[in-house]
XYZ file of C-alpha atoms in Angstrom:
671
model
C -83.072 99.557 -16.838
C -82.179 96.161 -18.506
C -78.731 96.620 -20.075
C -77.882 96.537 -23.988
C -76.201 92.443 -24.654
C -76.717 92.902 -28.329
C -75.519 96.130 -29.951
C -71.906 97.152 -28.693
C -71.054 99.102 -31.585
C -73.815 101.186 -33.893
C -72.328 102.989 -37.563
C -74.300 105.927 -38.276
C -75.796 106.244 -41.575
C -75.637 109.393 -41.820
C -74.346 113.251 -41.856
C -74.356 116.709 -39.382
C -76.504 116.972 -36.663
C -78.826 114.032 -36.476
C -75.353 112.006 -36.299
C -74.238 114.320 -33.737
C -76.810 113.190 -31.821
C -76.578 109.820 -32.242
C -72.601 109.300 -31.030
C -74.307 111.784 -28.424
C -76.421 109.179 -26.788
C -73.944 106.471 -27.518
C -71.460 108.054 -25.341
C -73.400 107.991 -23.273
C -74.584 104.327 -22.843
C -71.072 103.346 -23.690
C -71.434 101.943 -27.074
C -68.735 102.779 -29.232
C -70.258 104.824 -32.378
C -68.666 104.647 -36.042
C -69.171 107.429 -38.418
C -68.562 107.153 -42.443
C -67.746 110.464 -45.040
C -68.155 111.601 -48.135
C -64.870 113.610 -49.752
C -67.646 117.211 -48.813
C -67.462 115.613 -45.226
C -63.655 114.411 -44.278
C -63.719 116.819 -41.698
C -67.055 117.832 -40.784
C -68.292 118.215 -36.324
C -69.227 114.131 -36.795
C -66.826 112.437 -38.389
C -64.271 113.883 -35.247
C -67.250 113.262 -32.824
C -66.759 109.313 -33.492
C -64.882 107.335 -32.134
C -64.238 105.682 -36.248
C -64.634 107.109 -39.602
C -64.919 105.237 -42.481
C -64.946 106.735 -46.222
C -67.602 106.078 -47.864
C -67.562 107.644 -52.195
C -67.679 111.771 -53.392
C -69.733 115.130 -52.016
C -72.714 113.915 -53.569
C -75.513 111.747 -51.991
C -76.439 109.235 -54.246
C -72.665 108.212 -54.353
C -71.944 107.910 -50.539
C -75.088 108.356 -48.162
C -77.135 106.386 -50.623
C -75.036 104.387 -50.974
C -76.773 100.881 -49.458
C -73.817 97.973 -50.917
C -70.518 100.970 -48.749
C -73.024 101.594 -46.119
C -73.187 98.132 -45.591
C -68.950 96.814 -45.889
C -68.684 100.126 -43.396
C -70.308 98.363 -40.487
C -68.455 94.829 -41.454
C -64.625 95.815 -41.522
C -65.507 98.390 -38.435
C -67.367 95.731 -36.793
C -70.828 97.141 -36.149
C -73.768 95.372 -34.214
C -75.838 97.996 -35.517
C -76.811 101.041 -38.360
C -78.793 104.268 -37.017
C -79.759 105.674 -40.032
C -81.154 108.930 -38.722
C -83.621 110.598 -40.424
C -83.218 111.185 -44.565
C -80.973 108.904 -46.697
C -81.509 105.298 -46.390
C -84.377 105.779 -42.789
C -87.240 105.215 -44.783
C -85.495 102.664 -47.458
C -86.824 99.267 -46.383
C -84.134 97.942 -48.711
C -82.025 98.637 -47.222
C -82.945 97.700 -43.676
C -83.508 93.787 -45.326
C -80.207 94.464 -46.161
C -78.882 95.722 -42.825
C -81.419 91.642 -41.780
C -79.321 89.902 -43.994
C -75.645 90.132 -43.642
C -76.327 90.069 -39.067
C -76.901 93.989 -38.561
C -79.125 95.022 -36.642
C -81.492 98.304 -38.409
C -82.233 100.532 -35.263
C -85.712 101.557 -37.302
C -88.411 100.218 -38.189
C -88.780 96.314 -40.268
C -89.092 97.020 -43.622
C -92.475 96.036 -43.498
C -94.102 97.903 -41.965
C -91.951 100.853 -43.839
C -93.636 99.539 -47.169
C -96.902 99.520 -45.686
C -96.606 103.059 -45.079
C -94.461 103.761 -47.660
C -97.022 104.746 -50.139
C -100.429 107.490 -49.141
C -102.882 105.943 -50.751
C -102.155 102.250 -49.289
C -101.698 103.514 -46.262
C -104.853 105.030 -46.217
C -106.644 102.494 -46.968
C -104.929 100.714 -44.168
C -105.270 103.259 -41.461
C -109.872 103.751 -42.837
C -109.598 99.659 -41.688
C -107.784 100.573 -38.109
C -110.603 102.929 -37.948
C -108.305 106.094 -37.983
C -110.270 109.073 -39.570
C -108.792 110.135 -42.876
C -109.607 113.468 -45.260
C -111.590 112.542 -48.490
C -109.451 112.005 -51.564
C -108.623 109.893 -54.023
C -105.602 106.972 -54.605
C -106.550 104.272 -56.966
C -104.303 102.786 -59.589
C -106.060 105.149 -62.075
C -103.214 108.403 -62.361
C -104.576 109.311 -66.141
C -105.228 113.241 -66.496
C -108.967 111.947 -67.134
C -109.279 110.539 -63.649
C -107.250 112.833 -61.723
C -108.676 115.532 -63.059
C -112.432 113.948 -62.198
C -112.035 113.543 -59.546
C -109.589 116.564 -58.244
C -114.007 117.916 -60.024
C -115.866 115.468 -57.595
C -113.889 115.963 -54.331
C -113.997 119.890 -55.142
C -111.752 122.352 -54.604
C -109.044 123.432 -54.068
C -107.186 120.372 -53.778
C -103.596 118.926 -53.112
C -101.799 116.642 -55.428
C -98.938 114.533 -53.236
C -96.846 112.477 -54.540
C -98.015 109.037 -52.916
C -93.776 108.813 -52.319
C -93.098 112.032 -51.361
C -92.558 114.047 -47.854
C -90.185 117.404 -47.505
C -93.366 119.453 -49.504
C -91.550 117.635 -52.394
C -94.452 116.678 -54.934
C -96.596 118.693 -53.907
C -99.560 120.941 -55.406
C -102.021 123.539 -54.690
C -105.054 123.531 -57.121
C -107.260 125.337 -56.966
C -109.535 125.116 -59.887
C -109.777 123.595 -63.435
C -107.039 124.975 -65.696
C -104.289 124.699 -63.214
C -104.718 120.787 -63.019
C -102.736 119.508 -65.833
C -99.739 121.308 -64.789
C -99.422 120.637 -61.569
C -99.964 116.710 -62.163
C -96.879 117.487 -64.752
C -95.106 119.391 -61.828
C -95.900 117.209 -59.483
C -95.097 113.534 -61.619
C -92.018 114.633 -62.283
C -90.648 115.913 -58.963
C -91.854 112.885 -57.567
C -90.263 111.163 -60.016
C -86.880 112.897 -59.085
C -87.226 112.384 -55.445
C -88.142 109.705 -54.712
C -88.266 106.808 -58.552
C -92.269 107.222 -57.596
C -94.431 109.944 -60.319
C -98.178 108.448 -58.587
C -100.427 111.434 -56.939
C -103.545 111.203 -55.274
C -105.591 114.365 -54.875
C -106.693 115.003 -51.099
C -109.009 117.673 -49.902
C -106.763 120.996 -48.981
C -108.637 122.172 -45.473
C -108.081 125.848 -45.133
C -105.950 127.498 -42.102
C -104.728 123.704 -41.325
C -102.734 122.707 -38.060
C -100.269 120.465 -38.997
C -100.729 118.245 -35.106
C -98.043 114.858 -35.221
C -97.521 112.244 -32.509
C -94.569 110.489 -31.737
C -95.192 106.630 -31.247
C -93.052 103.996 -30.451
C -93.949 100.187 -30.207
C -91.376 97.645 -29.272
C -91.694 93.719 -30.985
C -92.462 92.299 -28.094
C -96.705 93.581 -29.372
C -95.765 97.155 -27.204
C -96.799 100.508 -28.692
C -97.187 104.303 -26.456
C -97.808 107.146 -27.749
C -95.120 110.564 -26.126
C -98.238 112.998 -26.729
C -98.115 115.555 -29.564
C -96.080 118.262 -31.460
C -97.416 121.250 -33.491
C -95.546 122.098 -36.437
C -98.065 124.595 -38.945
C -95.651 126.648 -38.822
C -94.347 126.071 -42.594
C -93.122 126.928 -45.513
C -92.925 125.120 -48.624
C -94.772 122.890 -46.786
C -91.700 122.129 -44.388
C -91.347 122.727 -40.721
C -89.816 125.896 -39.541
C -90.940 125.994 -36.404
C -92.132 123.079 -33.934
C -93.816 122.896 -30.379
C -94.955 120.382 -27.085
C -96.827 120.720 -26.072
C -99.228 121.392 -28.890
C -101.418 125.241 -27.616
C -104.418 125.140 -27.189
C -105.239 121.566 -27.313
C -107.532 120.138 -24.849
C -107.788 117.219 -22.865
C -110.000 115.048 -24.787
C -108.999 115.587 -28.339
C -105.248 114.990 -26.907
C -106.295 111.571 -26.200
C -108.000 110.843 -29.125
C -105.353 111.318 -31.293
C -102.618 109.653 -29.066
C -105.996 106.957 -29.581
C -105.684 107.161 -32.769
C -102.013 107.340 -33.406
C -101.145 104.007 -31.411
C -104.271 102.631 -33.520
C -102.259 103.934 -36.522
C -99.086 101.818 -35.453
C -100.364 98.768 -33.912
C -102.109 98.282 -36.789
C -99.078 97.382 -38.906
C -96.921 95.880 -36.399
C -94.667 99.174 -35.431
C -91.471 98.605 -34.004
C -89.515 101.221 -33.159
C -89.863 105.505 -33.438
C -92.513 107.150 -35.819
C -94.231 109.724 -36.229
C -99.069 109.522 -37.101
C -98.886 112.640 -39.170
C -102.239 114.991 -38.209
C -104.292 117.481 -40.003
C -106.166 119.482 -37.786
C -108.995 121.765 -39.332
C -108.173 125.283 -37.231
C -111.212 126.880 -38.137
C -112.786 125.845 -35.666
C -111.761 124.986 -32.114
C -110.632 121.517 -31.618
C -112.873 118.647 -31.385
C -112.706 114.537 -31.359
C -114.167 115.160 -35.374
C -111.555 117.755 -36.502
C -108.287 115.911 -37.540
C -107.160 113.992 -40.231
C -104.388 110.857 -40.707
C -102.120 113.095 -42.719
C -99.100 110.078 -43.371
C -97.212 108.553 -41.110
C -93.443 108.682 -41.016
C -91.132 105.439 -39.921
C -87.726 107.594 -39.130
C -87.196 109.311 -35.959
C -88.102 112.678 -36.897
C -85.915 116.411 -36.828
C -88.400 117.288 -34.350
C -87.737 115.152 -31.220
C -86.104 116.983 -28.713
C -89.221 118.974 -27.953
C -91.214 115.433 -27.075
C -87.333 115.468 -25.434
C -88.409 117.813 -22.885
C -91.916 117.663 -21.993
C -91.089 113.870 -21.800
C -87.944 113.476 -20.401
C -86.587 111.058 -22.792
C -83.781 109.817 -25.367
C -85.730 109.235 -27.849
C -82.436 108.421 -29.706
C -81.709 105.336 -26.518
C -85.365 104.407 -27.227
C -84.567 103.302 -30.719
C -81.255 101.618 -29.197
C -83.217 99.399 -26.688
C -86.195 98.611 -29.328
C -83.695 97.718 -31.591
C -81.866 95.452 -28.771
C -84.650 93.293 -27.780
C -85.766 95.373 -25.068
C -89.475 95.572 -23.937
C -90.880 99.751 -24.410
C -88.633 101.519 -20.952
C -92.278 103.491 -19.738
C -95.959 102.507 -20.476
C -98.183 105.256 -21.038
C -99.795 105.895 -17.528
C -96.128 106.216 -16.763
C -95.550 108.373 -19.535
C -98.441 110.895 -18.927
C -97.154 111.359 -15.109
C -94.062 111.734 -16.418
C -95.235 115.193 -19.357
C -93.992 118.708 -17.604
C -93.173 121.730 -19.466
C -93.421 123.354 -23.022
C -90.575 123.057 -25.512
C -90.250 124.795 -29.217
C -87.589 124.372 -31.890
C -86.678 126.284 -34.268
C -84.868 125.225 -37.720
C -81.639 127.629 -38.466
C -80.805 127.162 -42.111
C -77.977 128.621 -44.504
C -80.860 131.157 -46.722
C -82.400 133.645 -47.414
C -85.680 134.488 -46.586
C -86.510 137.947 -48.321
C -85.103 136.069 -51.042
C -87.690 133.554 -51.082
C -85.668 131.475 -48.731
C -82.502 130.579 -51.636
C -80.132 128.618 -50.272
C -76.657 130.421 -48.843
C -74.545 127.579 -50.182
C -70.340 128.781 -49.153
C -68.021 128.409 -46.026
C -68.516 129.355 -42.623
C -66.994 132.027 -40.996
C -68.387 132.577 -37.257
C -71.167 130.517 -35.205
C -71.190 131.680 -32.190
C -74.095 130.050 -29.833
C -74.221 129.651 -26.060
C -73.333 126.779 -24.458
C -76.469 124.137 -23.554
C -78.078 124.572 -19.791
C -81.551 123.075 -18.793
C -83.219 125.487 -20.539
C -81.717 126.280 -24.225
C -80.058 123.164 -26.135
C -77.736 123.336 -29.766
C -78.196 120.190 -31.876
C -75.471 120.376 -35.140
C -73.311 119.859 -37.042
C -71.581 122.679 -37.769
C -68.971 124.924 -36.699
C -66.565 127.991 -37.682
C -65.118 126.542 -40.670
C -67.344 124.415 -41.510
C -69.015 125.025 -45.384
C -72.430 124.663 -46.110
C -72.523 122.219 -49.742
C -74.608 122.207 -52.461
C -75.238 118.566 -52.422
C -76.725 118.677 -48.522
C -79.735 120.560 -47.051
C -78.334 123.222 -45.809
C -79.969 123.184 -42.313
C -76.863 124.622 -39.822
C -77.833 123.630 -36.398
C -82.232 123.395 -34.800
C -81.996 125.485 -31.732
C -84.522 124.551 -28.463
C -85.356 125.978 -25.833
C -87.682 124.112 -22.714
C -89.956 125.975 -19.964
C -91.893 125.456 -16.960
C -94.949 126.277 -19.137
C -95.264 128.362 -22.357
C -94.572 131.675 -22.385
C -91.489 130.628 -20.135
C -90.583 128.478 -23.493
C -91.131 130.824 -25.838
C -88.591 134.031 -24.020
C -86.078 130.927 -23.741
C -86.912 130.301 -27.402
C -85.831 134.472 -28.215
C -83.309 134.354 -26.100
C -81.127 131.757 -27.661
C -82.025 134.002 -30.824
C -80.494 137.155 -30.068
C -77.184 135.318 -28.294
C -76.250 132.924 -31.822
C -75.202 134.199 -34.825
C -74.205 133.040 -37.766
C -71.011 135.440 -39.912
C -70.865 134.755 -43.995
C -73.859 133.283 -44.933
C -77.063 134.407 -44.976
C -79.291 132.904 -42.985
C -83.282 132.698 -41.083
C -82.299 133.843 -37.522
C -83.904 137.571 -37.858
C -86.839 135.305 -39.224
C -87.386 133.565 -36.256
C -86.837 135.978 -34.541
C -89.483 137.913 -36.151
C -91.511 134.763 -36.315
C -92.131 133.755 -33.046
C -92.619 137.237 -31.737
C -95.095 138.013 -33.801
C -98.072 139.170 -31.340
C -100.738 135.698 -32.665
C -98.254 132.586 -32.025
C -97.293 134.471 -29.177
C -100.688 132.912 -28.077
C -100.670 130.249 -30.299
C -103.275 130.822 -33.375
C -100.788 129.192 -36.357
C -102.336 127.477 -38.946
C -100.138 126.541 -41.888
C -100.685 129.046 -44.128
C -99.620 131.768 -41.250
C -95.780 132.701 -43.020
C -97.772 133.051 -46.244
C -100.547 135.369 -44.876
C -98.333 137.373 -43.094
C -95.638 137.108 -45.840
C -95.263 141.659 -45.283
C -94.674 141.630 -42.635
C -92.176 138.950 -41.419
C -90.529 138.500 -45.029
C -90.013 142.412 -46.196
C -86.062 143.030 -45.686
C -85.775 145.523 -42.882
C -83.860 148.895 -43.768
C -80.519 149.461 -42.476
C -80.590 152.236 -40.121
C -78.347 155.497 -39.288
C -78.017 153.339 -35.862
C -76.761 150.217 -37.744
C -74.874 151.826 -40.126
C -72.428 154.004 -37.301
C -72.191 149.998 -35.320
C -70.619 148.647 -38.792
C -68.474 152.794 -39.005
C -67.686 151.175 -35.440
C -66.627 147.875 -36.150
C -64.983 149.157 -39.193
C -62.767 151.677 -37.114
C -61.922 149.117 -34.695
C -60.230 146.477 -35.961
C -57.869 149.422 -38.289
C -54.570 148.044 -37.237
C -53.362 152.320 -36.029
C -56.776 153.031 -35.116
C -56.568 154.205 -31.194
C -59.196 155.887 -28.368
C -56.455 158.895 -28.636
C -56.597 162.690 -29.444
C -53.322 162.552 -30.342
C -51.812 163.646 -33.314
C -49.224 161.689 -33.221
C -50.329 157.956 -31.719
C -52.863 157.773 -33.691
C -53.770 156.440 -37.023
C -56.476 159.035 -38.446
C -55.619 162.556 -40.580
C -56.019 165.303 -38.156
C -56.727 169.232 -37.317
C -55.283 171.281 -35.537
C -58.220 173.202 -33.986
C -59.892 169.219 -33.812
C -60.248 165.441 -33.348
C -58.723 163.451 -36.345
C -61.783 162.364 -38.268
C -62.797 160.670 -41.497
C -64.684 158.564 -43.693
C -65.763 155.429 -44.516
C -69.142 154.214 -47.621
C -71.214 151.826 -47.471
C -73.388 150.108 -49.159
C -76.638 148.622 -48.465
C -78.450 144.919 -50.316
C -80.540 148.244 -52.164
C -77.468 149.746 -53.665
C -77.351 152.313 -51.538
C -74.544 154.044 -50.686
C -74.275 155.587 -46.980
C -70.841 157.909 -46.272
C -70.830 157.154 -42.824
C -68.038 159.970 -40.585
C -66.153 159.193 -37.985
C -64.073 161.091 -35.245
C -62.353 159.481 -32.217
C -61.722 160.940 -28.768
C -60.007 159.817 -25.253
C -63.678 158.466 -24.032
C -66.247 158.284 -27.254
C -65.760 157.344 -30.766
C -68.288 159.766 -32.678
C -70.134 158.421 -36.103
C -72.516 160.077 -38.547
C -74.599 158.135 -40.878
C -78.110 159.737 -42.563
C -77.639 162.813 -41.239
C -78.363 161.382 -37.490
C -75.069 161.195 -35.150
C -74.348 158.841 -33.246
C -72.233 158.673 -29.796
C -70.501 155.331 -28.857
C -68.263 154.175 -25.562
C -66.099 151.617 -26.377
C -66.620 148.783 -22.999
C -64.559 145.860 -24.478
C -64.417 144.668 -28.188
C -61.872 142.078 -29.329
C -61.738 140.385 -32.866
C -65.750 139.218 -33.603
C -67.293 141.289 -30.622
C -68.221 144.089 -29.492
C -69.384 145.618 -26.066
C -70.215 149.455 -26.237
C -72.823 151.888 -24.750
C -74.833 153.690 -26.755
C -77.628 155.939 -25.080
C -77.328 155.210 -21.509
C -77.877 151.643 -22.609
C -75.445 148.525 -23.040
C -74.918 146.269 -26.242
C -73.040 143.077 -26.679
C -72.176 143.087 -30.639
C -70.624 140.423 -32.994
C -68.563 140.774 -35.787
C -66.106 140.682 -38.477
C -65.011 143.088 -41.167
C -63.334 142.487 -44.087
C -61.220 143.897 -47.100
C -65.254 144.061 -48.975
C -67.807 143.449 -46.097
C -68.788 144.244 -42.576
C -71.245 142.147 -40.873
C -72.799 142.608 -37.448
C -74.819 140.809 -35.987
C -77.636 142.619 -33.174
C -79.907 141.132 -31.101
C -82.837 141.364 -33.858
C -81.027 141.709 -36.761
C -77.762 140.463 -38.799
C -76.561 143.601 -41.315
C -74.268 142.679 -43.623
C -73.060 145.743 -46.380
C -70.580 146.336 -48.576
C -67.119 147.976 -48.091
C -66.787 150.788 -50.748
C -66.247 148.901 -54.320
C -65.012 150.225 -57.438
C -66.410 147.676 -58.904
C -69.169 148.664 -58.608
C -70.395 149.372 -61.978
C -69.559 146.174 -63.312
C -71.478 144.097 -61.265
C -74.358 146.215 -62.545
C -73.529 145.423 -65.614
C -73.948 141.408 -65.383
C -76.852 141.517 -63.387
C -78.821 144.252 -65.670
C -82.859 144.736 -65.929
C -82.947 141.657 -68.794
C -80.691 139.240 -67.750
C -82.159 136.386 -66.600
C -79.138 134.860 -63.611
C -79.077 131.394 -62.400
C -80.371 131.847 -57.568
C -78.484 129.058 -57.638
C -76.360 126.072 -58.317
C -78.524 123.536 -60.383
C -79.705 121.945 -63.564
C -81.829 123.007 -65.557
C -85.039 120.447 -66.061
C -87.342 121.963 -68.909
C -87.250 124.558 -71.309
C -89.634 126.935 -72.241
C -88.779 129.045 -74.185
C -86.186 129.549 -77.507
C -84.378 132.543 -78.771
C -86.599 134.768 -80.784
C -89.501 133.936 -77.831
C -91.900 137.155 -77.189
C -92.195 137.098 -73.339
C -94.253 138.926 -70.898
C -93.249 140.154 -67.416
C -93.658 136.618 -65.317
C -93.966 134.829 -68.486
C -91.950 130.897 -66.978
C -89.561 130.410 -68.938
C -87.304 127.689 -67.951
C -87.563 124.919 -64.998
C -84.049 124.014 -63.260
C -83.543 121.855 -59.941
C -81.423 122.456 -57.128
C -81.182 121.072 -53.330
C -84.095 118.415 -55.350
C -86.077 121.357 -55.090
C -88.370 122.180 -59.013
C -88.281 125.800 -59.500
C -89.591 127.851 -62.401
C -87.570 131.029 -62.797
C -89.173 133.393 -64.792
C -89.597 136.842 -67.028
C -87.907 139.688 -65.960
C -89.339 142.311 -67.955
C -91.740 141.699 -70.860
C -89.331 142.056 -74.884
C -87.758 139.282 -76.755
C -85.239 136.068 -76.016
C -81.496 136.054 -77.004
C -78.201 134.782 -75.680
C -80.455 131.260 -74.311
C -77.966 128.367 -74.769
C -79.058 125.871 -72.491
C -81.060 122.500 -72.604
C -82.423 120.038 -70.612
C -80.386 118.720 -68.284
C -77.571 121.334 -68.312
C -75.140 122.326 -65.135
C -75.819 125.791 -64.202
C -73.059 127.742 -61.363
C -74.510 129.802 -58.844
C -75.098 133.547 -60.622
C -74.336 132.163 -63.861
C -76.251 134.418 -66.925
C -78.908 132.138 -68.878
C -80.788 134.554 -70.822
C -81.813 137.947 -71.899
C -85.091 138.908 -72.230
C -84.741 142.360 -75.016
C -86.549 145.700 -74.396
C -88.969 144.810 -78.197
C -87.178 148.336 -79.584
C -83.613 146.993 -79.149
């Protein structure tokens, strides 16, 4: 490849795993890196990895990572030749790209003009029609009155999808199935678009049932060249946000791949695109894929979160390509060279600090332990988080991207299952178990996926499994081995447990599961094994090795490797398939129950009240919307936990509320 001559130092205007990812490539090709950080990220991994780091403001993104002037100043201060925006934050902000240009700093991304062309979905759709790229039937006009949007929805035919024209990541997007719901959906989508992107304009599209989300990675340079690097299937989503991505797409006919790739390249050429971009298509998954079954959805004018799966199958470093294009070079490879090099299959899953069994509620707090295998040719971990770091309310709660690669889809899938089994997050609830169940689903194994897959299989995927007798046994065993006086012996003078002259010593530990059920576990130890009785079942364990957080045992002839964390109030055990966190017997259970009573509406996480829909004294029905709050930039409607009368409401729009705070009470009519 050509030497890089114009870029010697890059400032990364981002944080977390993508900042670490860019720094990795900078190191590989001999370019110095500069990190920026907020008050919340003083000791973050990307700060530690970079050659230099500059503080840019308070924890809130609006006062730090979204402050373009501070980032430009940091680049000048450190002598950076270029700025890599990563994804999110300022990555698709044309004003920021222009500011870089005006200050003599190269922006590692497309031109501001290209961004503007694709920023508004309505205008982008018109451009695509001109470029002979298929689009979904819909309305993207300037008349945004409720009457016009309602009439257009009727013309297109329900169900329809409302989209904020400047939106992304599922924000400002609403499904509407009938005319009676359209007004409320328009109001909500418009408000979310204004709050998230400063633009409440909407477009209306025909909703395609059982859709697949297939996107094409494109790349252009400043010399007029454009190529595609094959497709990614991102159909497994929740709330329009991607959960699992893979490349190539399963069950993709070669003629359809060529048609989609050609359409994507035409889209990039239509706006003289230079840099990494993604053309997202919605595909009719109700029938076999064909050349007339895909439609342009939007273009992301940046590097995608899921770019590693493309890197795996094409053998490319897309960040390096970005840097070389920004340096003024030609694309490193032609389309025939790319096509000839593609091999194998890759998956990516997004490990989040969130609770899949509680409506995917984000988890905020300290990461007490994050364990994962080292990267190999078949496994890769992209992360900005390490043990001891914190997940903050101010940023996305993604912990890591786990990537697997294999010679074919089955091998890549087996590698991903192994990677998940070897990964554990302790201290915060995570979606690891959900991801394992998701990729183990029979239909997913066949590649039979669509964007409604998770919702359609919610009972199987999103029901919290009960804690088994054996799992209570694991918790008791970990607790026993964590006792300062614990010994594998019958000798009463050496052990710290109670004993009788005619039998081995034993004692009881009590645990409480997530449903509030308390279980007593009787533990006794001999010279060779530890026995735990829980839920009327007896389990004998032979301890092969144990440390502060790792336990290797033999049970019923099988060797098991567990990750454990025993604390004063809780014990966590991570098995290959399941994460079990139990309360150790608490004397304050009654007090806790008094706070979280059946009629009390609690804040599910920290956030801001957007709308108060009721007043004190109002009679409400169970499930009736009471409040609308915003958390992690997403709206959430909080409903009545039961029928009754509103009391104790002292909130107004704009109020900030803490996690678990009492918002209001719903008194029974007789109270």
